[in-house]
Amino acid sequence: MGSLSTVLGFLPDLLRALPLTLMLTVVAGICGLVLGTLVALGRLSAWRIIAWPCRAFSFAFRGTPLLVQLYLIYYGLGEILPGTWVRHSFLWPYLRDGLWYAILVLTLNQAAYNSEVIRGAIRSVPAGQVEAALAIGMSSRRVLRRITLPQALRHALPVLTSDTIILLKSTSLASTITIMEVMGTARALQRQSLLIFEPLIAAGLLYFAVVFTLTRLMNVAERRLTAFRAR
């Protein structure tokens, strides 16, 4: 009972850090979805000058650990930027803060994975629908906007949900660059309380609750977007 009460005692501090974790997830998730869609379209382009850089981007960020990417961009740019014009520009108050590096890295990493999911989903759209739309005079952009992408996103939604959950848990790595989200706060509580397991258990319970809620919300969205299949 004493250990349980100790674990529960850490939850208020962790709950105060939860909005930052959710902000990282939402911002990186939305930006990653937009950028991933553009990369997926670029990979499907007939122009090699567009397709090959998109393929290289996707391969590079999917082929290296997120922690390595975070260190390289945070510490690498941190070494380069202070000696450039950026140091004296309006960008410096943002670029000296680790939060923006975390958002950037999480966005790029999420975009790389989303691009593969969306590319496969676009290819799963029946070619006959696209041909029929073109035959009645729709432009390629309109076909993409009104037929291809809506169906592709519906097909990709279950995998995108899983990727979002992975992104939520990946935000814990932001603590390695001094971001005090849930895991960063849990580590600070470890140092303050001299307890190892209790703060981690409390953080794990909080992550589990958020993942459970997110999964339920995404399941509702998936059922509504695919209700036509049941009919």
mmCIF file with all atom_site columns, C-alpha atoms in Angstrom, residues 62-210:
data_model
loop_
_atom_site.group_PDB
_atom_site.id
_atom_site.type_symbol
_atom_site.label_atom_id
_atom_site.label_alt_id
_atom_site.label_comp_id
_atom_site.label_asym_id
_atom_site.label_entity_id
_atom_site.label_seq_id
_atom_site.pdbx_PDB_ins_code
_atom_site.Cartn_x
_atom_site.Cartn_y
_atom_site.Cartn_z
_atom_site.occupancy
_atom_site.B_iso_or_equiv
_atom_site.pdbx_formal_charge
_atom_site.auth_seq_id
_atom_site.auth_comp_id
_atom_site.auth_asym_id
_atom_site.auth_atom_id
_atom_site.pdbx_PDB_model_num
ATOM 1   C CA . ARG A 1 62  ? 13.374  5.349  -41.341 1.00 0.00 ? 62  ARG A CA 1
ATOM 2   C CA . GLY A 1 63  ? 16.798  3.734  -41.373 1.00 0.00 ? 63  GLY A CA 1
ATOM 3   C CA . THR A 1 64  ? 18.321  5.558  -38.398 1.00 0.00 ? 64  THR A CA 1
ATOM 4   C CA . PRO A 1 65  ? 17.219  5.653  -34.734 1.00 0.00 ? 65  PRO A CA 1
ATOM 5   C CA . LEU A 1 66  ? 15.157  8.605  -33.608 1.00 0.00 ? 66  LEU A CA 1
ATOM 6   C CA . LEU A 1 67  ? 17.565  9.267  -30.735 1.00 0.00 ? 67  LEU A CA 1
ATOM 7   C CA . VAL A 1 68  ? 20.478  9.567  -33.167 1.00 0.00 ? 68  VAL A CA 1
ATOM 8   C CA . GLN A 1 69  ? 18.498  12.019 -35.301 1.00 0.00 ? 69  GLN A CA 1
ATOM 9   C CA . LEU A 1 70  ? 17.634  14.049 -32.214 1.00 0.00 ? 70  LEU A CA 1
ATOM 10  C CA . TYR A 1 71  ? 21.248  14.270 -31.090 1.00 0.00 ? 71  TYR A CA 1
ATOM 11  C CA . LEU A 1 72  ? 22.615  15.062 -34.542 1.00 0.00 ? 72  LEU A CA 1
ATOM 12  C CA . ILE A 1 73  ? 20.167  17.877 -35.210 1.00 0.00 ? 73  ILE A CA 1
ATOM 13  C CA . TYR A 1 74  ? 20.097  19.330 -31.697 1.00 0.00 ? 74  TYR A CA 1
ATOM 14  C CA . TYR A 1 75  ? 23.823  19.235 -30.991 1.00 0.00 ? 75  TYR A CA 1
ATOM 15  C CA . GLY A 1 76  ? 24.920  19.534 -34.641 1.00 0.00 ? 76  GLY A CA 1
ATOM 16  C CA . LEU A 1 77  ? 22.875  22.630 -35.400 1.00 0.00 ? 77  LEU A CA 1
ATOM 17  C CA . GLY A 1 78  ? 23.692  23.908 -31.924 1.00 0.00 ? 78  GLY A CA 1
ATOM 18  C CA . GLU A 1 79  ? 27.371  23.902 -32.916 1.00 0.00 ? 79  GLU A CA 1
ATOM 19  C CA . ILE A 1 80  ? 26.833  25.462 -36.351 1.00 0.00 ? 80  ILE A CA 1
ATOM 20  C CA . LEU A 1 81  ? 24.133  28.098 -35.926 1.00 0.00 ? 81  LEU A CA 1
ATOM 21  C CA . PRO A 1 82  ? 25.724  30.314 -33.225 1.00 0.00 ? 82  PRO A CA 1
ATOM 22  C CA . GLY A 1 83  ? 28.513  31.219 -35.640 1.00 0.00 ? 83  GLY A CA 1
ATOM 23  C CA . THR A 1 84  ? 26.165  32.306 -38.429 1.00 0.00 ? 84  THR A CA 1
ATOM 24  C CA . TRP A 1 85  ? 23.772  35.169 -39.101 1.00 0.00 ? 85  TRP A CA 1
ATOM 25  C CA . VAL A 1 86  ? 21.047  33.191 -37.375 1.00 0.00 ? 86  VAL A CA 1
ATOM 26  C CA . ARG A 1 87  ? 22.626  34.094 -34.021 1.00 0.00 ? 87  ARG A CA 1
ATOM 27  C CA . HIS A 1 88  ? 21.588  37.736 -34.545 1.00 0.00 ? 88  HIS A CA 1
ATOM 28  C CA . SER A 1 89  ? 18.250  37.128 -36.270 1.00 0.00 ? 89  SER A CA 1
ATOM 29  C CA . PHE A 1 90  ? 14.688  36.848 -34.989 1.00 0.00 ? 90  PHE A CA 1
ATOM 30  C CA . LEU A 1 91  ? 15.010  33.055 -35.294 1.00 0.00 ? 91  LEU A CA 1
ATOM 31  C CA . TRP A 1 92  ? 17.550  32.697 -32.504 1.00 0.00 ? 92  TRP A CA 1
ATOM 32  C CA . PRO A 1 93  ? 15.112  32.873 -29.544 1.00 0.00 ? 93  PRO A CA 1
ATOM 33  C CA . TYR A 1 94  ? 13.387  29.844 -31.061 1.00 0.00 ? 94  TYR A CA 1
ATOM 34  C CA . LEU A 1 95  ? 16.414  27.916 -32.302 1.00 0.00 ? 95  LEU A CA 1
ATOM 35  C CA . ARG A 1 96  ? 18.197  28.077 -28.975 1.00 0.00 ? 96  ARG A CA 1
ATOM 36  C CA . ASP A 1 97  ? 15.262  26.314 -27.325 1.00 0.00 ? 97  ASP A CA 1
ATOM 37  C CA . GLY A 1 98  ? 15.377  22.509 -27.419 1.00 0.00 ? 98  GLY A CA 1
ATOM 38  C CA . LEU A 1 99  ? 11.592  22.336 -27.816 1.00 0.00 ? 99  LEU A CA 1
ATOM 39  C CA . TRP A 1 100 ? 11.744  23.449 -31.441 1.00 0.00 ? 100 TRP A CA 1
ATOM 40  C CA . TYR A 1 101 ? 14.438  20.909 -32.246 1.00 0.00 ? 101 TYR A CA 1
ATOM 41  C CA . ALA A 1 102 ? 12.288  18.188 -30.703 1.00 0.00 ? 102 ALA A CA 1
ATOM 42  C CA . ILE A 1 103 ? 9.290   19.259 -32.802 1.00 0.00 ? 103 ILE A CA 1
ATOM 43  C CA . LEU A 1 104 ? 11.446  19.361 -35.935 1.00 0.00 ? 104 LEU A CA 1
ATOM 44  C CA . VAL A 1 105 ? 12.959  15.920 -35.435 1.00 0.00 ? 105 VAL A CA 1
ATOM 45  C CA . LEU A 1 106 ? 9.676   14.287 -34.432 1.00 0.00 ? 106 LEU A CA 1
ATOM 46  C CA . THR A 1 107 ? 7.973   15.862 -37.456 1.00 0.00 ? 107 THR A CA 1
ATOM 47  C CA . LEU A 1 108 ? 10.623  14.667 -39.908 1.00 0.00 ? 108 LEU A CA 1
ATOM 48  C CA . ASN A 1 109 ? 10.669  11.179 -38.425 1.00 0.00 ? 109 ASN A CA 1
ATOM 49  C CA . GLN A 1 110 ? 6.886   10.918 -38.458 1.00 0.00 ? 110 GLN A CA 1
ATOM 50  C CA . ALA A 1 111 ? 6.741   12.247 -42.017 1.00 0.00 ? 111 ALA A CA 1
ATOM 51  C CA . ALA A 1 112 ? 9.126   9.541  -43.211 1.00 0.00 ? 112 ALA A CA 1
ATOM 52  C CA . TYR A 1 113 ? 6.937   6.761  -41.832 1.00 0.00 ? 113 TYR A CA 1
ATOM 53  C CA . ASN A 1 114 ? 3.685   8.417  -42.889 1.00 0.00 ? 114 ASN A CA 1
ATOM 54  C CA . SER A 1 115 ? 4.984   8.801  -46.429 1.00 0.00 ? 115 SER A CA 1
ATOM 55  C CA . GLU A 1 116 ? 5.358   5.047  -46.795 1.00 0.00 ? 116 GLU A CA 1
ATOM 56  C CA . VAL A 1 117 ? 1.904   4.391  -45.385 1.00 0.00 ? 117 VAL A CA 1
ATOM 57  C CA . ILE A 1 118 ? 0.220   6.997  -47.560 1.00 0.00 ? 118 ILE A CA 1
ATOM 58  C CA . ARG A 1 119 ? 2.143   5.951  -50.674 1.00 0.00 ? 119 ARG A CA 1
ATOM 59  C CA . GLY A 1 120 ? 0.868   2.397  -50.287 1.00 0.00 ? 120 GLY A CA 1
ATOM 60  C CA . ALA A 1 121 ? -2.650  3.650  -49.580 1.00 0.00 ? 121 ALA A CA 1
ATOM 61  C CA . ILE A 1 122 ? -2.639  5.805  -52.726 1.00 0.00 ? 122 ILE A CA 1
ATOM 62  C CA . ARG A 1 123 ? -1.598  2.822  -54.786 1.00 0.00 ? 123 ARG A CA 1
ATOM 63  C CA . SER A 1 124 ? -4.461  0.807  -53.294 1.00 0.00 ? 124 SER A CA 1
ATOM 64  C CA . VAL A 1 125 ? -7.060  3.148  -54.791 1.00 0.00 ? 125 VAL A CA 1
ATOM 65  C CA . PRO A 1 126 ? -8.628  1.328  -57.787 1.00 0.00 ? 126 PRO A CA 1
ATOM 66  C CA . ALA A 1 127 ? -7.227  2.623  -61.046 1.00 0.00 ? 127 ALA A CA 1
ATOM 67  C CA . GLY A 1 128 ? -10.674 2.407  -62.617 1.00 0.00 ? 128 GLY A CA 1
ATOM 68  C CA . GLN A 1 129 ? -11.963 5.206  -60.398 1.00 0.00 ? 129 GLN A CA 1
ATOM 69  C CA . VAL A 1 130 ? -9.146  7.499  -61.433 1.00 0.00 ? 130 VAL A CA 1
ATOM 70  C CA . GLU A 1 131 ? -9.626  6.644  -65.112 1.00 0.00 ? 131 GLU A CA 1
ATOM 71  C CA . ALA A 1 132 ? -13.367 7.276  -64.855 1.00 0.00 ? 132 ALA A CA 1
ATOM 72  C CA . ALA A 1 133 ? -12.794 10.651 -63.204 1.00 0.00 ? 133 ALA A CA 1
ATOM 73  C CA . LEU A 1 134 ? -10.332 11.669 -65.893 1.00 0.00 ? 134 LEU A CA 1
ATOM 74  C CA . ALA A 1 135 ? -12.736 10.469 -68.585 1.00 0.00 ? 135 ALA A CA 1
ATOM 75  C CA . ILE A 1 136 ? -15.478 12.844 -67.396 1.00 0.00 ? 136 ILE A CA 1
ATOM 76  C CA . GLY A 1 137 ? -13.102 15.795 -67.585 1.00 0.00 ? 137 GLY A CA 1
ATOM 77  C CA . MET A 1 138 ? -11.728 16.142 -64.052 1.00 0.00 ? 138 MET A CA 1
ATOM 78  C CA . SER A 1 139 ? -8.203  17.489 -63.839 1.00 0.00 ? 139 SER A CA 1
ATOM 79  C CA . SER A 1 140 ? -5.429  15.460 -62.250 1.00 0.00 ? 140 SER A CA 1
ATOM 80  C CA . ARG A 1 141 ? -5.319  17.798 -59.244 1.00 0.00 ? 141 ARG A CA 1
ATOM 81  C CA . ARG A 1 142 ? -9.050  17.511 -58.692 1.00 0.00 ? 142 ARG A CA 1
ATOM 82  C CA . VAL A 1 143 ? -8.881  13.725 -58.962 1.00 0.00 ? 143 VAL A CA 1
ATOM 83  C CA . LEU A 1 144 ? -6.128  13.733 -56.377 1.00 0.00 ? 144 LEU A CA 1
ATOM 84  C CA . ARG A 1 145 ? -8.000  16.066 -54.035 1.00 0.00 ? 145 ARG A CA 1
ATOM 85  C CA . ARG A 1 146 ? -11.485 14.579 -54.333 1.00 0.00 ? 146 ARG A CA 1
ATOM 86  C CA . ILE A 1 147 ? -10.942 10.900 -55.064 1.00 0.00 ? 147 ILE A CA 1
ATOM 87  C CA . THR A 1 148 ? -7.431  9.590  -54.480 1.00 0.00 ? 148 THR A CA 1
ATOM 88  C CA . LEU A 1 149 ? -6.390  11.273 -51.230 1.00 0.00 ? 149 LEU A CA 1
ATOM 89  C CA . PRO A 1 150 ? -9.711  10.888 -49.325 1.00 0.00 ? 150 PRO A CA 1
ATOM 90  C CA . GLN A 1 151 ? -9.809  7.151  -50.055 1.00 0.00 ? 151 GLN A CA 1
ATOM 91  C CA . ALA A 1 152 ? -6.106  6.728  -49.355 1.00 0.00 ? 152 ALA A CA 1
ATOM 92  C CA . LEU A 1 153 ? -6.386  8.407  -45.951 1.00 0.00 ? 153 LEU A CA 1
ATOM 93  C CA . ARG A 1 154 ? -9.337  6.191  -45.047 1.00 0.00 ? 154 ARG A CA 1
ATOM 94  C CA . HIS A 1 155 ? -7.351  3.090  -45.981 1.00 0.00 ? 155 HIS A CA 1
ATOM 95  C CA . ALA A 1 156 ? -4.300  4.320  -44.076 1.00 0.00 ? 156 ALA A CA 1
ATOM 96  C CA . LEU A 1 157 ? -6.136  5.412  -40.930 1.00 0.00 ? 157 LEU A CA 1
ATOM 97  C CA . PRO A 1 158 ? -5.511  2.240  -38.841 1.00 0.00 ? 158 PRO A CA 1
ATOM 98  C CA . VAL A 1 159 ? -1.774  2.377  -39.532 1.00 0.00 ? 159 VAL A CA 1
ATOM 99  C CA . LEU A 1 160 ? -1.668  6.140  -39.016 1.00 0.00 ? 160 LEU A CA 1
ATOM 100 C CA . THR A 1 161 ? -3.325  5.581  -35.640 1.00 0.00 ? 161 THR A CA 1
ATOM 101 C CA . SER A 1 162 ? -0.575  3.143  -34.670 1.00 0.00 ? 162 SER A CA 1
ATOM 102 C CA . ASP A 1 163 ? 2.067   5.593  -35.856 1.00 0.00 ? 163 ASP A CA 1
ATOM 103 C CA . THR A 1 164 ? 0.495   8.348  -33.747 1.00 0.00 ? 164 THR A CA 1
ATOM 104 C CA . ILE A 1 165 ? 0.633   6.136  -30.662 1.00 0.00 ? 165 ILE A CA 1
ATOM 105 C CA . ILE A 1 166 ? 4.283   5.381  -31.395 1.00 0.00 ? 166 ILE A CA 1
ATOM 106 C CA . LEU A 1 167 ? 4.876   9.119  -31.788 1.00 0.00 ? 167 LEU A CA 1
ATOM 107 C CA . LEU A 1 168 ? 3.287   9.780  -28.392 1.00 0.00 ? 168 LEU A CA 1
ATOM 108 C CA . LYS A 1 169 ? 5.662   7.340  -26.738 1.00 0.00 ? 169 LYS A CA 1
ATOM 109 C CA . SER A 1 170 ? 8.603   8.642  -28.779 1.00 0.00 ? 170 SER A CA 1
ATOM 110 C CA . THR A 1 171 ? 8.163   12.085 -27.252 1.00 0.00 ? 171 THR A CA 1
ATOM 111 C CA . SER A 1 172 ? 9.802   10.609 -24.152 1.00 0.00 ? 172 SER A CA 1
ATOM 112 C CA . LEU A 1 173 ? 13.130  10.925 -25.988 1.00 0.00 ? 173 LEU A CA 1
ATOM 113 C CA . ALA A 1 174 ? 12.749  14.707 -25.923 1.00 0.00 ? 174 ALA A CA 1
ATOM 114 C CA . SER A 1 175 ? 13.801  14.507 -22.280 1.00 0.00 ? 175 SER A CA 1
ATOM 115 C CA . THR A 1 176 ? 17.343  13.789 -23.484 1.00 0.00 ? 176 THR A CA 1
ATOM 116 C CA . ILE A 1 177 ? 17.599  17.380 -24.742 1.00 0.00 ? 177 ILE A CA 1
ATOM 117 C CA . THR A 1 178 ? 16.266  18.984 -21.551 1.00 0.00 ? 178 THR A CA 1
ATOM 118 C CA . ILE A 1 179 ? 12.564  19.022 -22.476 1.00 0.00 ? 179 ILE A CA 1
ATOM 119 C CA . MET A 1 180 ? 10.571  18.529 -19.286 1.00 0.00 ? 180 MET A CA 1
ATOM 120 C CA . GLU A 1 181 ? 7.686   16.495 -20.680 1.00 0.00 ? 181 GLU A CA 1
ATOM 121 C CA . VAL A 1 182 ? 6.336   13.456 -18.836 1.00 0.00 ? 182 VAL A CA 1
ATOM 122 C CA . MET A 1 183 ? 9.519   11.375 -18.986 1.00 0.00 ? 183 MET A CA 1
ATOM 123 C CA . GLY A 1 184 ? 11.762  14.344 -18.294 1.00 0.00 ? 184 GLY A CA 1
ATOM 124 C CA . THR A 1 185 ? 9.657   15.135 -15.241 1.00 0.00 ? 185 THR A CA 1
ATOM 125 C CA . ALA A 1 186 ? 9.790   11.486 -14.135 1.00 0.00 ? 186 ALA A CA 1
ATOM 126 C CA . ARG A 1 187 ? 13.587  11.569 -14.270 1.00 0.00 ? 187 ARG A CA 1
ATOM 127 C CA . ALA A 1 188 ? 13.655  14.789 -12.257 1.00 0.00 ? 188 ALA A CA 1
ATOM 128 C CA . LEU A 1 189 ? 11.399  13.150 -9.676  1.00 0.00 ? 189 LEU A CA 1
ATOM 129 C CA . GLN A 1 190 ? 13.786  10.213 -9.504  1.00 0.00 ? 190 GLN A CA 1
ATOM 130 C CA . ARG A 1 191 ? 16.637  12.544 -8.614  1.00 0.00 ? 191 ARG A CA 1
ATOM 131 C CA . GLN A 1 192 ? 14.581  14.484 -6.073  1.00 0.00 ? 192 GLN A CA 1
ATOM 132 C CA . SER A 1 193 ? 13.039  11.487 -4.311  1.00 0.00 ? 193 SER A CA 1
ATOM 133 C CA . LEU A 1 194 ? 15.968  9.062  -4.693  1.00 0.00 ? 194 LEU A CA 1
ATOM 134 C CA . LEU A 1 195 ? 13.410  6.502  -5.880  1.00 0.00 ? 195 LEU A CA 1
ATOM 135 C CA . ILE A 1 196 ? 13.994  4.612  -9.133  1.00 0.00 ? 196 ILE A CA 1
ATOM 136 C CA . PHE A 1 197 ? 10.872  2.629  -9.948  1.00 0.00 ? 197 PHE A CA 1
ATOM 137 C CA . GLU A 1 198 ? 7.955   4.585  -8.508  1.00 0.00 ? 198 GLU A CA 1
ATOM 138 C CA . PRO A 1 199 ? 8.259   7.668  -10.790 1.00 0.00 ? 199 PRO A CA 1
ATOM 139 C CA . LEU A 1 200 ? 8.671   5.394  -13.818 1.00 0.00 ? 200 LEU A CA 1
ATOM 140 C CA . ILE A 1 201 ? 5.624   3.345  -12.863 1.00 0.00 ? 201 ILE A CA 1
ATOM 141 C CA . ALA A 1 202 ? 3.585   6.530  -12.464 1.00 0.00 ? 202 ALA A CA 1
ATOM 142 C CA . ALA A 1 203 ? 4.768   7.747  -15.880 1.00 0.00 ? 203 ALA A CA 1
ATOM 143 C CA . GLY A 1 204 ? 3.914   4.374  -17.392 1.00 0.00 ? 204 GLY A CA 1
ATOM 144 C CA . LEU A 1 205 ? 0.393   4.525  -15.968 1.00 0.00 ? 205 LEU A CA 1
ATOM 145 C CA . LEU A 1 206 ? -0.069  8.010  -17.393 1.00 0.00 ? 206 LEU A CA 1
ATOM 146 C CA . TYR A 1 207 ? 1.162   6.981  -20.845 1.00 0.00 ? 207 TYR A CA 1
ATOM 147 C CA . PHE A 1 208 ? -1.146  3.950  -20.736 1.00 0.00 ? 208 PHE A CA 1
ATOM 148 C CA . ALA A 1 209 ? -4.164  6.119  -19.905 1.00 0.00 ? 209 ALA A CA 1
ATOM 149 C CA . VAL A 1 210 ? -3.390  8.563  -22.728 1.00 0.00 ? 210 VAL A CA 1
#
